[in-house]
Coordinates of C-alpha atoms in Angstrom, one line a residue:
M1 CA 20.3 18.3 9.7
P2 CA 17.4 20.4 8.3
S3 CA 15.2 22.1 10.8
D4 CA 11.6 21.0 11.3
P5 CA 9.9 24.3 10.1
A6 CA 11.1 23.7 6.5
S7 CA 8.5 21.1 5.9
V8 CA 5.7 22.6 8.1
P9 CA 4.1 24.9 5.4
T10 CA 3.9 22.0 2.9
R11 CA 2.6 19.6 5.6
A12 CA -0.2 22.1 6.2
L13 CA -1.6 21.2 2.8
L14 CA -2.7 17.9 4.2
E15 CA -5.0 19.4 6.9
P16 CA -8.0 19.9 4.5
F17 CA -7.5 16.3 3.2
Y18 CA -7.5 14.9 6.8
R19 CA -10.7 16.8 7.6
A20 CA -12.4 15.6 4.4
V21 CA -11.5 11.9 5.0
E22 CA -12.1 11.9 8.7
G23 CA -15.6 13.4 8.0
V24 CA -16.4 10.0 6.7
L25 CA -14.1 7.5 8.4
V26 CA -14.1 7.1 12.2
G27 CA -11.0 6.3 14.2
Q28 CA -8.9 5.3 11.2
R29 CA -6.0 7.9 11.4
G30 CA -3.3 5.2 11.2
L31 CA -4.9 3.7 8.1
I32 CA -5.3 7.1 6.5
D33 CA -1.6 7.8 7.2
R34 CA -0.6 4.5 5.6
L35 CA -2.6 5.2 2.5
L36 CA -1.0 8.7 2.3
I37 CA 2.5 7.2 2.7
G38 CA 1.8 5.1 -0.4
L39 CA 0.4 8.1 -2.3
L40 CA 3.3 10.4 -1.4
T41 CA 6.0 7.8 -2.3
D42 CA 4.5 6.4 -5.5
G43 CA 3.9 3.1 -3.7
H44 CA 0.9 0.7 -3.9
V45 CA -0.9 -0.4 -0.7
L46 CA -2.6 -3.7 0.2
L47 CA -5.2 -3.7 3.0
E48 CA -6.1 -6.9 4.7
G49 CA -9.0 -7.6 7.1
V50 CA -12.2 -9.5 7.5
P51 CA -15.3 -8.2 5.7
G52 CA -17.1 -5.3 7.2
L53 CA -14.2 -3.2 8.4
A54 CA -14.7 -0.4 5.9
K55 CA -11.6 -1.3 3.8
T56 CA -13.4 -0.4 0.5
L57 CA -14.9 2.7 2.0
A58 CA -11.5 3.9 3.3
V59 CA -9.9 3.6 -0.2
R60 CA -12.8 5.2 -2.0
T61 CA -12.9 8.0 0.5
V62 CA -9.2 8.8 0.2
A63 CA -9.4 8.6 -3.6
R64 CA -12.4 11.0 -3.7
A65 CA -10.5 13.5 -1.5
L66 CA -8.0 13.8 -4.3
R67 CA -8.8 15.5 -7.6
L68 CA -7.6 12.4 -9.5
T69 CA -9.4 9.9 -11.8
F70 CA -10.7 6.9 -9.8
R71 CA -11.8 3.4 -10.9
R72 CA -12.9 0.4 -8.9
I73 CA -12.4 -3.2 -10.1
Q74 CA -14.4 -5.9 -8.2
F75 CA -12.2 -9.0 -8.3
T76 CA -14.3 -12.2 -8.7
P77 CA -13.4 -15.8 -9.6
D78 CA -14.7 -15.4 -13.2
L79 CA -12.8 -12.2 -13.9
L80 CA -10.5 -12.2 -16.9
P81 CA -7.2 -10.3 -17.4
A82 CA -8.9 -8.4 -20.3
D83 CA -11.5 -7.1 -17.8
V84 CA -8.7 -5.4 -15.9
I85 CA -6.2 -4.1 -18.6
G86 CA -8.5 -4.0 -21.7
T87 CA -8.6 -5.9 -24.9
Q88 CA -8.7 -5.6 -28.7
V89 CA -12.2 -5.4 -30.3
Y90 CA -12.8 -6.4 -33.9
N91 CA -14.8 -4.0 -36.0
P92 CA -16.5 -6.1 -38.8
R93 CA -17.2 -2.9 -40.9
S94 CA -13.6 -1.8 -41.1
G95 CA -12.0 -5.2 -40.7
E96 CA -9.7 -3.8 -38.1
F97 CA -9.0 -4.2 -34.4
T98 CA -9.4 -1.3 -32.0
V99 CA -8.2 -1.2 -28.5
K100 CA -10.7 -0.8 -25.6
Q101 CA -8.8 0.3 -22.5
G102 CA -9.7 -1.3 -19.2
P103 CA -10.4 0.3 -15.8
V104 CA -6.7 0.1 -14.9
F105 CA -6.3 3.4 -16.9
A106 CA -6.9 5.7 -14.0
N107 CA -4.8 7.6 -11.4
V108 CA -6.2 5.6 -8.5
V109 CA -7.3 2.0 -9.0
L110 CA -9.2 0.2 -6.2
A111 CA -8.6 -3.5 -6.7
D112 CA -11.4 -4.7 -4.4
E113 CA -11.0 -8.1 -2.8
I114 CA -8.1 -8.8 -5.1
N115 CA -7.6 -12.3 -3.8
R116 CA -11.0 -13.4 -4.9
A117 CA -9.7 -13.8 -8.4
P118 CA -7.2 -16.5 -9.6
A119 CA -3.5 -15.8 -10.1
K120 CA -3.7 -15.1 -13.9
V121 CA -6.0 -12.1 -13.2
Q122 CA -3.9 -10.8 -10.3
S123 CA -0.8 -11.1 -12.5
A124 CA -2.5 -8.8 -15.0
L125 CA -1.5 -5.9 -12.7
L126 CA 2.2 -6.8 -12.5
E127 CA 3.3 -4.7 -15.5
A128 CA 1.0 -1.9 -14.5
M129 CA 2.2 -1.7 -10.9
Q130 CA 6.0 -1.9 -11.7
E131 CA 6.4 -0.2 -15.0
H132 CA 3.3 2.0 -15.1
Q133 CA 2.3 0.7 -18.5
V134 CA 0.1 -2.0 -20.0
T135 CA 0.5 -4.1 -23.1
I136 CA -2.6 -5.0 -25.1
G137 CA -1.8 -7.1 -28.2
D138 CA 1.4 -5.7 -29.7
T139 CA 1.0 -2.2 -28.4
T140 CA 2.2 -0.8 -25.0
F141 CA 0.2 2.0 -23.5
P142 CA 1.5 4.3 -20.7
L143 CA -0.7 4.7 -17.7
P144 CA -1.8 8.1 -16.3
R145 CA 0.6 9.6 -13.8
P146 CA 0.4 9.5 -10.9
F147 CA -0.8 5.9 -10.8
F148 CA -1.6 4.0 -7.6
V149 CA -3.1 0.6 -6.9
L150 CA -4.9 0.5 -3.5
A151 CA -6.1 -3.1 -3.0
T152 CA -8.2 -4.8 -0.4
Q153 CA -8.1 -8.5 0.4
N154 CA -9.7 -10.9 2.8
P155 CA -7.5 -13.2 5.0
I156 CA -6.4 -16.2 3.0
E157 CA -7.9 -18.5 5.6
Q158 CA -11.4 -17.5 4.3
E159 CA -13.3 -19.6 1.9
G160 CA -13.1 -18.6 -1.8
T161 CA -9.7 -16.8 -1.6
Y162 CA -6.6 -17.3 -3.7
P163 CA -3.1 -16.5 -2.3
L164 CA -1.4 -13.6 -4.2
P165 CA 1.7 -14.6 -6.2
E166 CA 5.0 -13.6 -4.4
A167 CA 5.9 -11.3 -7.4
Q168 CA 2.5 -9.6 -7.0
V169 CA 2.8 -9.2 -3.3
D170 CA 6.3 -7.7 -3.5
R171 CA 5.0 -4.9 -5.7
F172 CA 2.9 -3.5 -2.9
M173 CA 4.9 -1.1 -0.8
L174 CA 2.9 -1.6 2.3
K175 CA 0.6 -4.4 3.6
V176 CA -1.6 -2.9 6.3
L177 CA -3.6 -5.1 8.6
I178 CA -7.0 -3.8 9.8
D179 CA -8.5 -4.9 13.0
Y180 CA -11.9 -4.4 14.6
P181 CA -12.6 -0.8 16.0
G182 CA -12.5 -0.1 19.7
K183 CA -15.7 0.3 21.7
E184 CA -15.7 4.1 21.6
D185 CA -15.0 4.2 17.8
E186 CA -17.8 1.7 17.2
L187 CA -20.2 3.8 19.1
A188 CA -19.1 6.8 17.0
I189 CA -19.7 4.7 13.9
L190 CA -23.3 4.1 15.0
D191 CA -23.9 7.8 15.6
R192 CA -22.5 8.8 12.2
M193 CA -23.5 5.9 10.0
G194 CA -26.6 4.5 11.7
S195 CA -29.1 6.3 9.5
V196 CA -30.2 5.2 6.0
D197 CA -29.1 8.5 4.5
A198 CA -25.7 8.7 6.2
S199 CA -23.2 10.5 3.9
T200 CA -20.1 8.6 2.7
H201 CA -19.0 11.2 0.3
A202 CA -15.7 13.2 0.8
E203 CA -15.2 16.5 -1.0
P204 CA -12.0 16.8 -3.0
A205 CA -9.3 18.5 -0.9
L206 CA -6.0 18.0 -2.8
E207 CA -5.1 19.1 -6.3
A208 CA -2.7 17.1 -8.5
A209 CA -0.2 20.0 -8.1
D210 CA -0.5 19.8 -4.3
L211 CA 0.3 16.1 -4.4
A212 CA 3.3 16.7 -6.7
L213 CA 4.6 19.3 -4.2
L214 CA 4.1 17.0 -1.3
R215 CA 5.9 14.2 -3.0
R216 CA 8.9 16.5 -3.8
T217 CA 9.0 17.5 -0.1
V218 CA 9.0 13.9 1.0
D219 CA 11.9 13.1 -1.4
E220 CA 13.9 15.9 0.2
T221 CA 13.4 14.6 3.7
Y222 CA 16.9 14.2 5.2
T223 CA 18.2 10.7 6.2
D224 CA 21.4 10.5 8.1
T225 CA 24.0 7.8 7.1
K226 CA 23.6 6.1 10.4
V227 CA 19.9 5.8 9.9
K228 CA 20.4 4.4 6.4
Q229 CA 22.8 1.8 7.9
Y230 CA 20.3 0.9 10.5
L231 CA 17.6 0.6 7.8
V232 CA 19.8 -1.7 5.7
D233 CA 20.6 -3.9 8.8
V234 CA 16.9 -4.3 9.5
V235 CA 16.2 -5.7 6.0
R236 CA 19.4 -7.8 5.9
A237 CA 18.6 -9.3 9.2
T238 CA 15.5 -10.9 7.7
R239 CA 17.8 -12.6 5.1
K240 CA 20.7 -13.6 7.2
P241 CA 19.6 -13.4 10.9
A242 CA 22.6 -15.4 12.2
E243 CA 25.0 -12.6 11.1
Y244 CA 23.2 -10.3 13.5
G245 CA 23.1 -12.8 16.4
L246 CA 19.4 -13.7 15.9
D247 CA 18.2 -17.2 16.7
L248 CA 15.8 -17.6 13.8
A249 CA 17.4 -20.6 12.1
G250 CA 14.9 -22.5 10.0
L251 CA 12.1 -20.0 10.5
I252 CA 12.7 -17.8 7.5
Q253 CA 12.5 -19.1 3.9
Y254 CA 13.1 -15.7 2.2
G255 CA 13.8 -12.3 3.6
G256 CA 13.3 -8.8 2.3
S257 CA 14.7 -8.0 -1.1
P258 CA 16.5 -4.8 -2.1
R259 CA 13.1 -3.5 -3.2
A260 CA 12.1 -3.8 0.4
T261 CA 15.1 -1.7 1.5
L262 CA 14.1 1.0 -1.0
A263 CA 10.4 0.9 0.1
L264 CA 11.4 1.1 3.8
L265 CA 13.5 4.2 3.1
R266 CA 10.8 6.0 1.2
A267 CA 8.1 5.0 3.7
A268 CA 10.3 6.2 6.6
K269 CA 10.7 9.5 4.9
A270 CA 7.0 9.9 4.4
H271 CA 6.3 8.8 8.0
A272 CA 8.7 11.5 9.2
F273 CA 7.0 14.1 7.0
L274 CA 3.5 13.2 8.2
N275 CA 4.8 13.8 11.8
G276 CA 6.1 17.2 10.9
R277 CA 9.8 16.6 10.7
G278 CA 12.2 17.2 7.9
Y279 CA 14.5 14.3 8.9
V280 CA 14.1 10.6 9.5
T281 CA 14.7 9.0 12.9
P282 CA 15.2 5.3 13.8
E283 CA 11.8 5.4 15.3
D284 CA 10.3 6.2 11.9
V285 CA 12.0 3.1 10.6
K286 CA 10.7 1.0 13.5
R287 CA 7.1 2.2 13.2
I288 CA 6.8 1.6 9.5
A289 CA 8.9 -1.5 9.1
P290 CA 6.2 -4.1 9.9
D291 CA 3.9 -2.7 7.1
V292 CA 6.9 -2.8 4.7
L293 CA 8.2 -6.3 5.6
R294 CA 5.3 -8.5 6.8
H295 CA 4.4 -9.5 3.2
R296 CA 8.0 -9.8 2.1
V297 CA 9.3 -12.2 4.8
M298 CA 8.4 -15.7 3.8
V299 CA 8.3 -18.1 6.7
S300 CA 9.3 -21.7 6.5
Y301 CA 7.1 -24.8 7.1
E302 CA 8.7 -25.1 10.5
A303 CA 7.6 -21.6 11.4
E304 CA 4.1 -22.3 10.2
A305 CA 4.0 -25.4 12.3
E306 CA 5.0 -23.3 15.4
D307 CA 2.5 -20.7 14.4
T308 CA 5.3 -18.1 14.0
R309 CA 4.1 -15.3 11.7
P310 CA 6.1 -12.7 9.7
D311 CA 5.1 -10.0 12.1
E312 CA 6.7 -11.8 15.0
I313 CA 9.9 -12.3 13.1
V314 CA 10.0 -8.6 12.2
K315 CA 9.4 -7.6 15.8
R316 CA 12.2 -9.8 17.0
V317 CA 14.6 -8.2 14.5
L318 CA 13.5 -4.7 15.5
D319 CA 13.8 -5.5 19.3
H320 CA 17.3 -7.1 18.8
L321 CA 19.1 -4.6 16.6
P322 CA 20.8 -1.7 18.3
V323 CA 19.3 1.7 17.5
P324 CA 21.8 4.4 16.4

């Protein structure tokens, strides 16, 4: 097993990034870590919370702390797919069509309030998120690398929202739930953001080359075979809970897919790296599993009638399975 110091010098590259982001955001270290996990593992992140919790500010601040191109797309009910990916424009003088690329052609794309737009618009991101390319007319265009979609959404119970298609949700590596800040954090927010001229600008702190080095280091994070077996058991238990002695019959409609298994491994590696280790522990898997699985475990109507949510099912799986 590799020793911890191997990853320490590379991990130190993140300290200026944390200082830049935390100079704007208050008490959001867990959220910053989740966004970083997505950035370091080539994964997209979905943030959910009621309006006013600084979801958009968090994504914009993290993006500005990177020296990468950034675009924001405000999703609304009247948005069209062409407004996201681009379209062909007819030139009457030449009699030819030219391609006008949409805002999705950037390194970091903020899909703000993504569930305010109907499914056809949300689906415009499917090809971009999975294959890092976009097809406009008969031509396919590669997207800039790296490419990340950091999306925010309001709880689906709110008026004027559309549920994300299952295929769209599964392409997000993490779904992070944001709650109200604690009392001390809210007082700190008042002190920092209470004035009209309060700064919400983060200075760039990471170069593209730094990000590439960080991603290579995360890839090299050691994962023991027993930890991999535990990780696979966690995901498989959401598909066939009876095989693992879990009494969840009738509560799960669909469990995590193999894509969820891959996402859990990559996220666990990044979690270990952010905590200064060059190896993954079962605790890394347990800490990040809810964010990886909560949007991939589809509960049944029976579970909804009993008000059993995916987070509770994932917790029962993690509490039940033996840790190596």
